[in-house]
PDB file of N, CA and C in Angstrom:
ATOM      1  N   UNK A   1      -5.587  32.062  -4.494  1.00  0.00           N
ATOM      2  CA  UNK A   1      -5.741  30.465  -3.172  1.00  0.00           C
ATOM      3  C   UNK A   1      -5.968  29.854  -4.168  1.00  0.00           C
ATOM      4  N   UNK A   2      -4.137  29.209  -4.308  1.00  0.00           N
ATOM      5  CA  UNK A   2      -3.806  27.906  -5.411  1.00  0.00           C
ATOM      6  C   UNK A   2      -4.788  26.547  -3.926  1.00  0.00           C
ATOM      7  N   UNK A   3      -5.390  26.146  -4.878  1.00  0.00           N
ATOM      8  CA  UNK A   3      -5.861  24.821  -4.423  1.00  0.00           C
ATOM      9  C   UNK A   3      -5.874  23.913  -4.547  1.00  0.00           C
ATOM     10  N   UNK A   4      -4.286  22.634  -4.851  1.00  0.00           N
ATOM     11  CA  UNK A   4      -4.231  22.074  -4.770  1.00  0.00           C
ATOM     12  C   UNK A   4      -3.771  20.595  -3.777  1.00  0.00           C
ATOM     13  N   UNK A   5      -3.355  19.675  -3.748  1.00  0.00           N
ATOM     14  CA  UNK A   5      -3.556  18.539  -2.327  1.00  0.00           C
ATOM     15  C   UNK A   5      -1.739  17.813  -3.598  1.00  0.00           C
ATOM     16  N   UNK A   6      -0.995  17.573  -2.535  1.00  0.00           N
ATOM     17  CA  UNK A   6      -0.574  17.281  -2.430  1.00  0.00           C
ATOM     18  C   UNK A   6       0.434  16.629  -1.837  1.00  0.00           C
ATOM     19  N   UNK A   7       1.512  15.859  -1.723  1.00  0.00           N
ATOM     20  CA  UNK A   7       2.370  14.709  -0.599  1.00  0.00           C
ATOM     21  C   UNK A   7       3.693  15.568  -0.269  1.00  0.00           C
ATOM     22  N   UNK A   8       4.112  15.480   0.920  1.00  0.00           N
ATOM     23  CA  UNK A   8       5.396  15.880   0.728  1.00  0.00           C
ATOM     24  C   UNK A   8       6.543  15.114   0.910  1.00  0.00           C
ATOM     25  N   UNK A   9       7.627  15.592   0.731  1.00  0.00           N
ATOM     26  CA  UNK A   9       8.763  14.622   0.306  1.00  0.00           C
ATOM     27  C   UNK A   9       9.009  13.725   1.329  1.00  0.00           C
ATOM     28  N   UNK A  10       8.994  14.168   2.284  1.00  0.00           N
ATOM     29  CA  UNK A  10       9.150  13.077   3.727  1.00  0.00           C
ATOM     30  C   UNK A  10       8.248  11.962   3.751  1.00  0.00           C
ATOM     31  N   UNK A  11       6.919  12.514   3.321  1.00  0.00           N
ATOM     32  CA  UNK A  11       5.518  10.925   3.510  1.00  0.00           C
ATOM     33  C   UNK A  11       5.512  10.343   2.435  1.00  0.00           C
ATOM     34  N   UNK A  12       6.348  10.776   1.207  1.00  0.00           N
ATOM     35  CA  UNK A  12       6.870  10.059  -0.278  1.00  0.00           C
ATOM     36  C   UNK A  12       7.763   9.115   0.245  1.00  0.00           C
ATOM     37  N   UNK A  13       8.908   9.950   0.602  1.00  0.00           N
ATOM     38  CA  UNK A  13      10.189   8.496   0.643  1.00  0.00           C
ATOM     39  C   UNK A  13       9.694   7.799   2.221  1.00  0.00           C
ATOM     40  N   UNK A  14       9.266   8.254   2.862  1.00  0.00           N
ATOM     41  CA  UNK A  14       8.678   6.998   3.559  1.00  0.00           C
ATOM     42  C   UNK A  14       7.714   6.017   3.846  1.00  0.00           C
ATOM     43  N   UNK A  15       6.963   6.144   2.577  1.00  0.00           N
ATOM     44  CA  UNK A  15       5.511   5.665   1.463  1.00  0.00           C
ATOM     45  C   UNK A  15       6.372   4.827   0.633  1.00  0.00           C
ATOM     46  N   UNK A  16       7.135   5.077  -0.481  1.00  0.00           N
ATOM     47  CA  UNK A  16       8.064   4.318  -0.481  1.00  0.00           C
ATOM     48  C   UNK A  16       9.338   3.336   0.075  1.00  0.00           C
ATOM     49  N   UNK A  17      10.065   3.343   1.470  1.00  0.00           N
ATOM     50  CA  UNK A  17      11.403   3.006   1.654  1.00  0.00           C
ATOM     51  C   UNK A  17       9.939   1.669   2.189  1.00  0.00           C
ATOM     52  N   UNK A  18       8.960   2.032   2.980  1.00  0.00           N
ATOM     53  CA  UNK A  18       7.524   0.635   3.909  1.00  0.00           C
ATOM     54  C   UNK A  18       7.439  -0.321   2.555  1.00  0.00           C
ATOM     55  N   UNK A  19       7.317   0.272   1.157  1.00  0.00           N
ATOM     56  CA  UNK A  19       6.969  -0.597   0.693  1.00  0.00           C
ATOM     57  C   UNK A  19       7.877  -1.388  -0.370  1.00  0.00           C
ATOM     58  N   UNK A  20       9.352  -0.924  -0.229  1.00  0.00           N
ATOM     59  CA  UNK A  20      10.429  -1.279  -0.363  1.00  0.00           C
ATOM     60  C   UNK A  20      10.521  -2.915   0.628  1.00  0.00           C
ATOM     61  N   UNK A  21      10.300  -2.676   2.048  1.00  0.00           N
ATOM     62  CA  UNK A  21      10.522  -3.101   2.903  1.00  0.00           C
ATOM     63  C   UNK A  21       9.897  -4.467   2.759  1.00  0.00           C
ATOM     64  N   UNK A  22       8.212  -4.582   1.906  1.00  0.00           N
ATOM     65  CA  UNK A  22       7.451  -4.774   2.311  1.00  0.00           C
ATOM     66  C   UNK A  22       7.322  -6.367   0.977  1.00  0.00           C
ATOM     67  N   UNK A  23       8.578  -5.377  -0.287  1.00  0.00           N
ATOM     68  CA  UNK A  23       8.167  -6.245  -1.221  1.00  0.00           C
ATOM     69  C   UNK A  23       9.514  -7.154  -0.713  1.00  0.00           C
ATOM     70  N   UNK A  24      10.248  -6.943  -0.168  1.00  0.00           N
ATOM     71  CA  UNK A  24      11.687  -7.765  -0.066  1.00  0.00           C
ATOM     72  C   UNK A  24      11.345  -8.680   1.575  1.00  0.00           C
ATOM     73  N   UNK A  25      10.054  -8.703   2.036  1.00  0.00           N
ATOM     74  CA  UNK A  25      10.292  -9.636   3.186  1.00  0.00           C
ATOM     75  C   UNK A  25       9.451 -10.663   2.875  1.00  0.00           C
ATOM     76  N   UNK A  26      10.420 -11.340   3.475  1.00  0.00           N
ATOM     77  CA  UNK A  26      10.068 -12.962   3.560  1.00  0.00           C
ATOM     78  C   UNK A  26       8.403 -13.285   3.682  1.00  0.00           C
ATOM     79  N   UNK A  27       7.969 -12.429   4.661  1.00  0.00           N
ATOM     80  CA  UNK A  27       6.886 -12.919   5.158  1.00  0.00           C
ATOM     81  C   UNK A  27       5.775 -11.720   5.745  1.00  0.00           C
ATOM     82  N   UNK A  28       4.779 -11.479   5.306  1.00  0.00           N
ATOM     83  CA  UNK A  28       4.264  -9.868   5.983  1.00  0.00           C
ATOM     84  C   UNK A  28       2.804 -10.133   6.497  1.00  0.00           C
ATOM     85  N   UNK A  29       2.449  -9.631   7.786  1.00  0.00           N
ATOM     86  CA  UNK A  29       1.630  -9.622   8.509  1.00  0.00           C
ATOM     87  C   UNK A  29      -0.032  -8.833   8.511  1.00  0.00           C
ATOM     88  N   UNK A  30      -0.587  -9.686   8.108  1.00  0.00           N
ATOM     89  CA  UNK A  30      -2.413  -8.379   7.609  1.00  0.00           C
ATOM     90  C   UNK A  30      -2.596  -7.482   8.579  1.00  0.00           C
ATOM     91  N   UNK A  31      -1.806  -6.800   9.700  1.00  0.00           N
ATOM     92  CA  UNK A  31      -1.847  -6.090  10.331  1.00  0.00           C
ATOM     93  C   UNK A  31      -0.804  -5.099   9.843  1.00  0.00           C
ATOM     94  N   UNK A  32       0.894  -5.781   8.856  1.00  0.00           N
ATOM     95  CA  UNK A  32       1.619  -4.925   7.948  1.00  0.00           C
ATOM     96  C   UNK A  32       0.788  -4.577   6.845  1.00  0.00           C
ATOM     97  N   UNK A  33      -0.264  -5.448   6.235  1.00  0.00           N
ATOM     98  CA  UNK A  33      -1.274  -5.434   4.882  1.00  0.00           C
ATOM     99  C   UNK A  33      -2.308  -4.002   4.710  1.00  0.00           C
ATOM    100  N   UNK A  34      -2.924  -4.241   5.936  1.00  0.00           N
ATOM    101  CA  UNK A  34      -3.766  -3.072   6.700  1.00  0.00           C
ATOM    102  C   UNK A  34      -3.422  -1.707   6.449  1.00  0.00           C
ATOM    103  N   UNK A  35      -2.601  -1.566   7.480  1.00  0.00           N
ATOM    104  CA  UNK A  35      -1.684  -0.702   7.493  1.00  0.00           C
ATOM    105  C   UNK A  35      -1.270   0.086   6.461  1.00  0.00           C
ATOM    106  N   UNK A  36       0.163  -0.892   5.747  1.00  0.00           N
ATOM    107  CA  UNK A  36      -0.057  -0.597   3.659  1.00  0.00           C
ATOM    108  C   UNK A  36      -1.351  -0.176   3.104  1.00  0.00           C
ATOM    109  N   UNK A  37      -1.763  -0.676   3.414  1.00  0.00           N
ATOM    110  CA  UNK A  37      -3.660  -0.162   2.082  1.00  0.00           C
ATOM    111  C   UNK A  37      -4.191   1.746   3.207  1.00  0.00           C
ATOM    112  N   UNK A  38      -3.963   1.215   4.327  1.00  0.00           N
ATOM    113  CA  UNK A  38      -4.560   2.824   5.189  1.00  0.00           C
ATOM    114  C   UNK A  38      -3.726   3.547   4.154  1.00  0.00           C
ATOM    115  N   UNK A  39      -2.333   4.152   4.017  1.00  0.00           N
ATOM    116  CA  UNK A  39      -1.220   4.367   3.328  1.00  0.00           C
ATOM    117  C   UNK A  39      -1.921   4.825   2.143  1.00  0.00           C
ATOM    118  N   UNK A  40      -2.005   3.980   1.451  1.00  0.00           N
ATOM    119  CA  UNK A  40      -1.819   4.222   0.542  1.00  0.00           C
ATOM    120  C   UNK A  40      -3.386   4.723  -0.202  1.00  0.00           C
ATOM    121  N   UNK A  41      -4.331   3.988   0.652  1.00  0.00           N
ATOM    122  CA  UNK A  41      -5.747   5.191   0.657  1.00  0.00           C
ATOM    123  C   UNK A  41      -5.928   6.569   0.482  1.00  0.00           C
ATOM    124  N   UNK A  42      -5.344   7.120   1.923  1.00  0.00           N
ATOM    125  CA  UNK A  42      -4.534   8.778   1.786  1.00  0.00           C
ATOM    126  C   UNK A  42      -3.682   8.583   0.498  1.00  0.00           C
ATOM    127  N   UNK A  43      -2.445   8.060  -0.412  1.00  0.00           N
ATOM    128  CA  UNK A  43      -2.048   8.449  -1.232  1.00  0.00           C
ATOM    129  C   UNK A  43      -3.215   8.908  -2.439  1.00  0.00           C
ATOM    130  N   UNK A  44      -4.263   8.024  -2.650  1.00  0.00           N
ATOM    131  CA  UNK A  44      -5.057   7.595  -3.446  1.00  0.00           C
ATOM    132  C   UNK A  44      -6.088   8.996  -3.368  1.00  0.00           C
ATOM    133  N   UNK A  45      -6.303   9.605  -1.982  1.00  0.00           N
ATOM    134  CA  UNK A  45      -6.947  10.582  -1.863  1.00  0.00           C
ATOM    135  C   UNK A  45      -6.175  11.942  -2.809  1.00  0.00           C
ATOM    136  N   UNK A  46      -5.371  12.016  -3.104  1.00  0.00           N
ATOM    137  CA  UNK A  46      -4.353  13.093  -4.071  1.00  0.00           C
ATOM    138  C   UNK A  46      -4.446  12.233  -5.284  1.00  0.00           C
ATOM    139  N   UNK A  47      -3.887  10.846  -5.340  1.00  0.00           N
ATOM    140  CA  UNK A  47      -4.049  10.217  -7.323  1.00  0.00           C
ATOM    141  C   UNK A  47      -4.758   9.486  -7.191  1.00  0.00           C
ATOM    142  N   UNK A  48      -5.617   9.996  -7.241  1.00  0.00           N
ATOM    143  CA  UNK A  48      -7.522   8.670  -7.858  1.00  0.00           C
ATOM    144  C   UNK A  48      -7.233   8.193  -8.663  1.00  0.00           C
ATOM    145  N   UNK A  49      -5.742   7.880  -9.181  1.00  0.00           N
ATOM    146  CA  UNK A  49      -5.652   6.913 -10.620  1.00  0.00           C
ATOM    147  C   UNK A  49      -5.310   5.306  -9.406  1.00  0.00           C
ATOM    148  N   UNK A  50      -4.941   5.624  -7.958  1.00  0.00           N
ATOM    149  CA  UNK A  50      -3.850   4.891  -7.349  1.00  0.00           C
ATOM    150  C   UNK A  50      -4.782   3.667  -7.455  1.00  0.00           C
ATOM    151  N   UNK A  51      -5.814   3.937  -6.867  1.00  0.00           N
ATOM    152  CA  UNK A  51      -7.215   3.527  -6.702  1.00  0.00           C
ATOM    153  C   UNK A  51      -7.480   1.688  -6.728  1.00  0.00           C
ATOM    154  N   UNK A  52      -7.254   1.636  -7.729  1.00  0.00           N
ATOM    155  CA  UNK A  52      -7.001   0.391  -8.588  1.00  0.00           C
ATOM    156  C   UNK A  52      -6.070  -0.611  -8.047  1.00  0.00           C
ATOM    157  N   UNK A  53      -5.044   0.139  -7.499  1.00  0.00           N
ATOM    158  CA  UNK A  53      -4.143  -1.127  -7.288  1.00  0.00           C
ATOM    159  C   UNK A  53      -3.431  -1.560  -5.567  1.00  0.00           C
ATOM    160  N   UNK A  54      -5.221  -1.221  -5.133  1.00  0.00           N
ATOM    161  CA  UNK A  54      -4.896  -2.147  -3.695  1.00  0.00           C
ATOM    162  C   UNK A  54      -5.826  -2.626  -3.342  1.00  0.00           C
ATOM    163  N   UNK A  55      -6.603  -3.063  -4.333  1.00  0.00           N
ATOM    164  CA  UNK A  55      -8.076  -4.221  -4.140  1.00  0.00           C
ATOM    165  C   UNK A  55      -7.914  -5.657  -4.179  1.00  0.00           C
ATOM    166  N   UNK A  56      -6.077  -5.813  -4.693  1.00  0.00           N
ATOM    167  CA  UNK A  56      -5.472  -6.566  -4.157  1.00  0.00           C
ATOM    168  C   UNK A  56      -4.860  -7.347  -3.124  1.00  0.00           C
ATOM    169  N   UNK A  57      -4.782  -6.511  -2.035  1.00  0.00           N
ATOM    170  CA  UNK A  57      -4.469  -5.910  -0.878  1.00  0.00           C
ATOM    171  C   UNK A  57      -5.497  -6.463   0.345  1.00  0.00           C
ATOM    172  N   UNK A  58      -6.473  -6.136  -0.166  1.00  0.00           N
ATOM    173  CA  UNK A  58      -7.772  -5.583   0.438  1.00  0.00           C
ATOM    174  C   UNK A  58      -8.245  -7.482   0.353  1.00  0.00           C
ATOM    175  N   UNK A  59      -8.244  -7.682  -0.954  1.00  0.00           N
ATOM    176  CA  UNK A  59      -8.697  -9.288  -1.206  1.00  0.00           C
ATOM    177  C   UNK A  59      -6.989  -9.638   0.177  1.00  0.00           C
ATOM    178  N   UNK A  60      -5.999  -9.742   0.094  1.00  0.00           N
ATOM    179  CA  UNK A  60      -4.955 -10.641   0.222  1.00  0.00           C
ATOM    180  C   UNK A  60      -5.904 -11.007   2.138  1.00  0.00           C
ATOM    181  N   UNK A  61      -5.782  -9.716   2.401  1.00  0.00           N
ATOM    182  CA  UNK A  61      -5.999  -9.014   4.308  1.00  0.00           C
ATOM    183  C   UNK A  61      -7.027 -10.084   4.939  1.00  0.00           C
ATOM    184  N   UNK A  62      -8.237 -10.065   3.470  1.00  0.00           N
ATOM    185  CA  UNK A  62      -9.353 -10.427   4.146  1.00  0.00           C
ATOM    186  C   UNK A  62      -9.593 -11.969   4.312  1.00  0.00           C
ATOM    187  N   UNK A  63     -10.626 -11.919   5.573  1.00  0.00           N
ATOM    188  CA  UNK A  63     -10.504 -13.288   5.810  1.00  0.00           C
ATOM    189  C   UNK A  63      -9.198 -14.468   6.795  1.00  0.00           C
ATOM    190  N   UNK A  64      -7.978 -13.753   6.735  1.00  0.00           N
ATOM    191  CA  UNK A  64      -7.338 -14.481   7.114  1.00  0.00           C
ATOM    192  C   UNK A  64      -6.916 -14.544   8.657  1.00  0.00           C
ATOM    193  N   UNK A  65      -6.954 -15.973   9.105  1.00  0.00           N
ATOM    194  CA  UNK A  65      -6.882 -16.280  10.496  1.00  0.00           C
ATOM    195  C   UNK A  65      -5.504 -16.244  11.397  1.00  0.00           C
ATOM    196  N   UNK A  66      -4.482 -16.245  10.561  1.00  0.00           N
ATOM    197  CA  UNK A  66      -3.607 -16.638  10.870  1.00  0.00           C
ATOM    198  C   UNK A  66      -2.880 -14.870  10.503  1.00  0.00           C
ATOM    199  N   UNK A  67      -1.890 -14.928  11.537  1.00  0.00           N
ATOM    200  CA  UNK A  67      -1.265 -13.816  11.171  1.00  0.00           C
ATOM    201  C   UNK A  67      -0.563 -13.674  10.371  1.00  0.00           C
ATOM    202  N   UNK A  68       0.417 -14.302   9.983  1.00  0.00           N
ATOM    203  CA  UNK A  68       1.600 -14.627   8.652  1.00  0.00           C
ATOM    204  C   UNK A  68       0.739 -14.668   7.448  1.00  0.00           C
ATOM    205  N   UNK A  69       0.684 -13.789   6.411  1.00  0.00           N
ATOM    206  CA  UNK A  69       0.652 -14.319   5.472  1.00  0.00           C
ATOM    207  C   UNK A  69       1.208 -13.859   3.595  1.00  0.00           C
ATOM    208  N   UNK A  70       0.688 -14.945   2.722  1.00  0.00           N
ATOM    209  CA  UNK A  70       1.760 -13.707   1.775  1.00  0.00           C
ATOM    210  C   UNK A  70       1.077 -13.507   0.586  1.00  0.00           C
ATOM    211  N   UNK A  71       1.735 -12.615   0.359  1.00  0.00           N
ATOM    212  CA  UNK A  71       1.053 -11.788  -0.621  1.00  0.00           C
ATOM    213  C   UNK A  71       0.758 -12.162  -1.414  1.00  0.00           C
ATOM    214  N   UNK A  72      -0.349 -12.108  -2.317  1.00  0.00           N
ATOM    215  CA  UNK A  72      -0.383 -12.729  -3.658  1.00  0.00           C
ATOM    216  C   UNK A  72       0.356 -12.690  -4.863  1.00  0.00           C
ATOM    217  N   UNK A  73       0.586 -12.677  -5.997  1.00  0.00           N
ATOM    218  CA  UNK A  73       1.610 -11.900  -7.174  1.00  0.00           C
ATOM    219  C   UNK A  73       0.812 -10.219  -7.811  1.00  0.00           C
ATOM    220  N   UNK A  74      -0.405 -10.118  -7.651  1.00  0.00           N
ATOM    221  CA  UNK A  74      -0.999  -9.406  -8.588  1.00  0.00           C
ATOM    222  C   UNK A  74      -0.709  -8.520  -7.173  1.00  0.00           C
ATOM    223  N   UNK A  75      -1.282  -8.339  -6.311  1.00  0.00           N
ATOM    224  CA  UNK A  75      -0.444  -7.786  -5.055  1.00  0.00           C
ATOM    225  C   UNK A  75       0.719  -7.049  -4.845  1.00  0.00           C
ATOM    226  N   UNK A  76       1.401  -8.166  -5.282  1.00  0.00           N
ATOM    227  CA  UNK A  76       3.047  -8.018  -5.202  1.00  0.00           C
ATOM    228  C   UNK A  76       3.006  -6.551  -6.872  1.00  0.00           C
ATOM    229  N   UNK A  77       2.370  -7.213  -7.859  1.00  0.00           N
ATOM    230  CA  UNK A  77       2.650  -6.234  -8.782  1.00  0.00           C
ATOM    231  C   UNK A  77       1.911  -4.584  -8.746  1.00  0.00           C
ATOM    232  N   UNK A  78       1.167  -5.017  -8.561  1.00  0.00           N
ATOM    233  CA  UNK A  78       0.244  -3.448  -7.371  1.00  0.00           C
ATOM    234  C   UNK A  78       1.011  -2.921  -7.076  1.00  0.00           C
ATOM    235  N   UNK A  79       1.730  -3.330  -5.599  1.00  0.00           N
ATOM    236  CA  UNK A  79       2.368  -2.627  -4.446  1.00  0.00           C
ATOM    237  C   UNK A  79       4.638  -2.461  -5.383  1.00  0.00           C
ATOM    238  N   UNK A  80       4.176  -2.599  -6.860  1.00  0.00           N
ATOM    239  CA  UNK A  80       5.356  -2.740  -7.241  1.00  0.00           C
ATOM    240  C   UNK A  80       5.240  -0.953  -8.172  1.00  0.00           C
ATOM    241  N   UNK A  81       3.907  -1.379  -8.944  1.00  0.00           N
ATOM    242  CA  UNK A  81       2.889  -0.344  -9.300  1.00  0.00           C
ATOM    243  C   UNK A  81       3.853   1.821  -8.566  1.00  0.00           C
ATOM    244  N   UNK A  82       3.486   1.512  -7.775  1.00  0.00           N
ATOM    245  CA  UNK A  82       2.884   1.763  -6.727  1.00  0.00           C
ATOM    246  C   UNK A  82       4.061   3.166  -6.605  1.00  0.00           C
TER     247      UNK A  82
END
């Protein structure tokens, strides 16, 4: 029995598409940030080295009263890393 974790090609393609869309968007909502962070959290279970590259997303979403927000430079860099 082979005990491995992985991410399907379909799910990976969906994640990459979502990241590309986010990086080219003129604005993003807090809900979008939370959704992306959730997807990345799932991938980080397979690839733990990615965990540090999510912290800025959580910081950007934290305490936002407005639905729209801007991604910090660190969040943009972290999303590009993914």
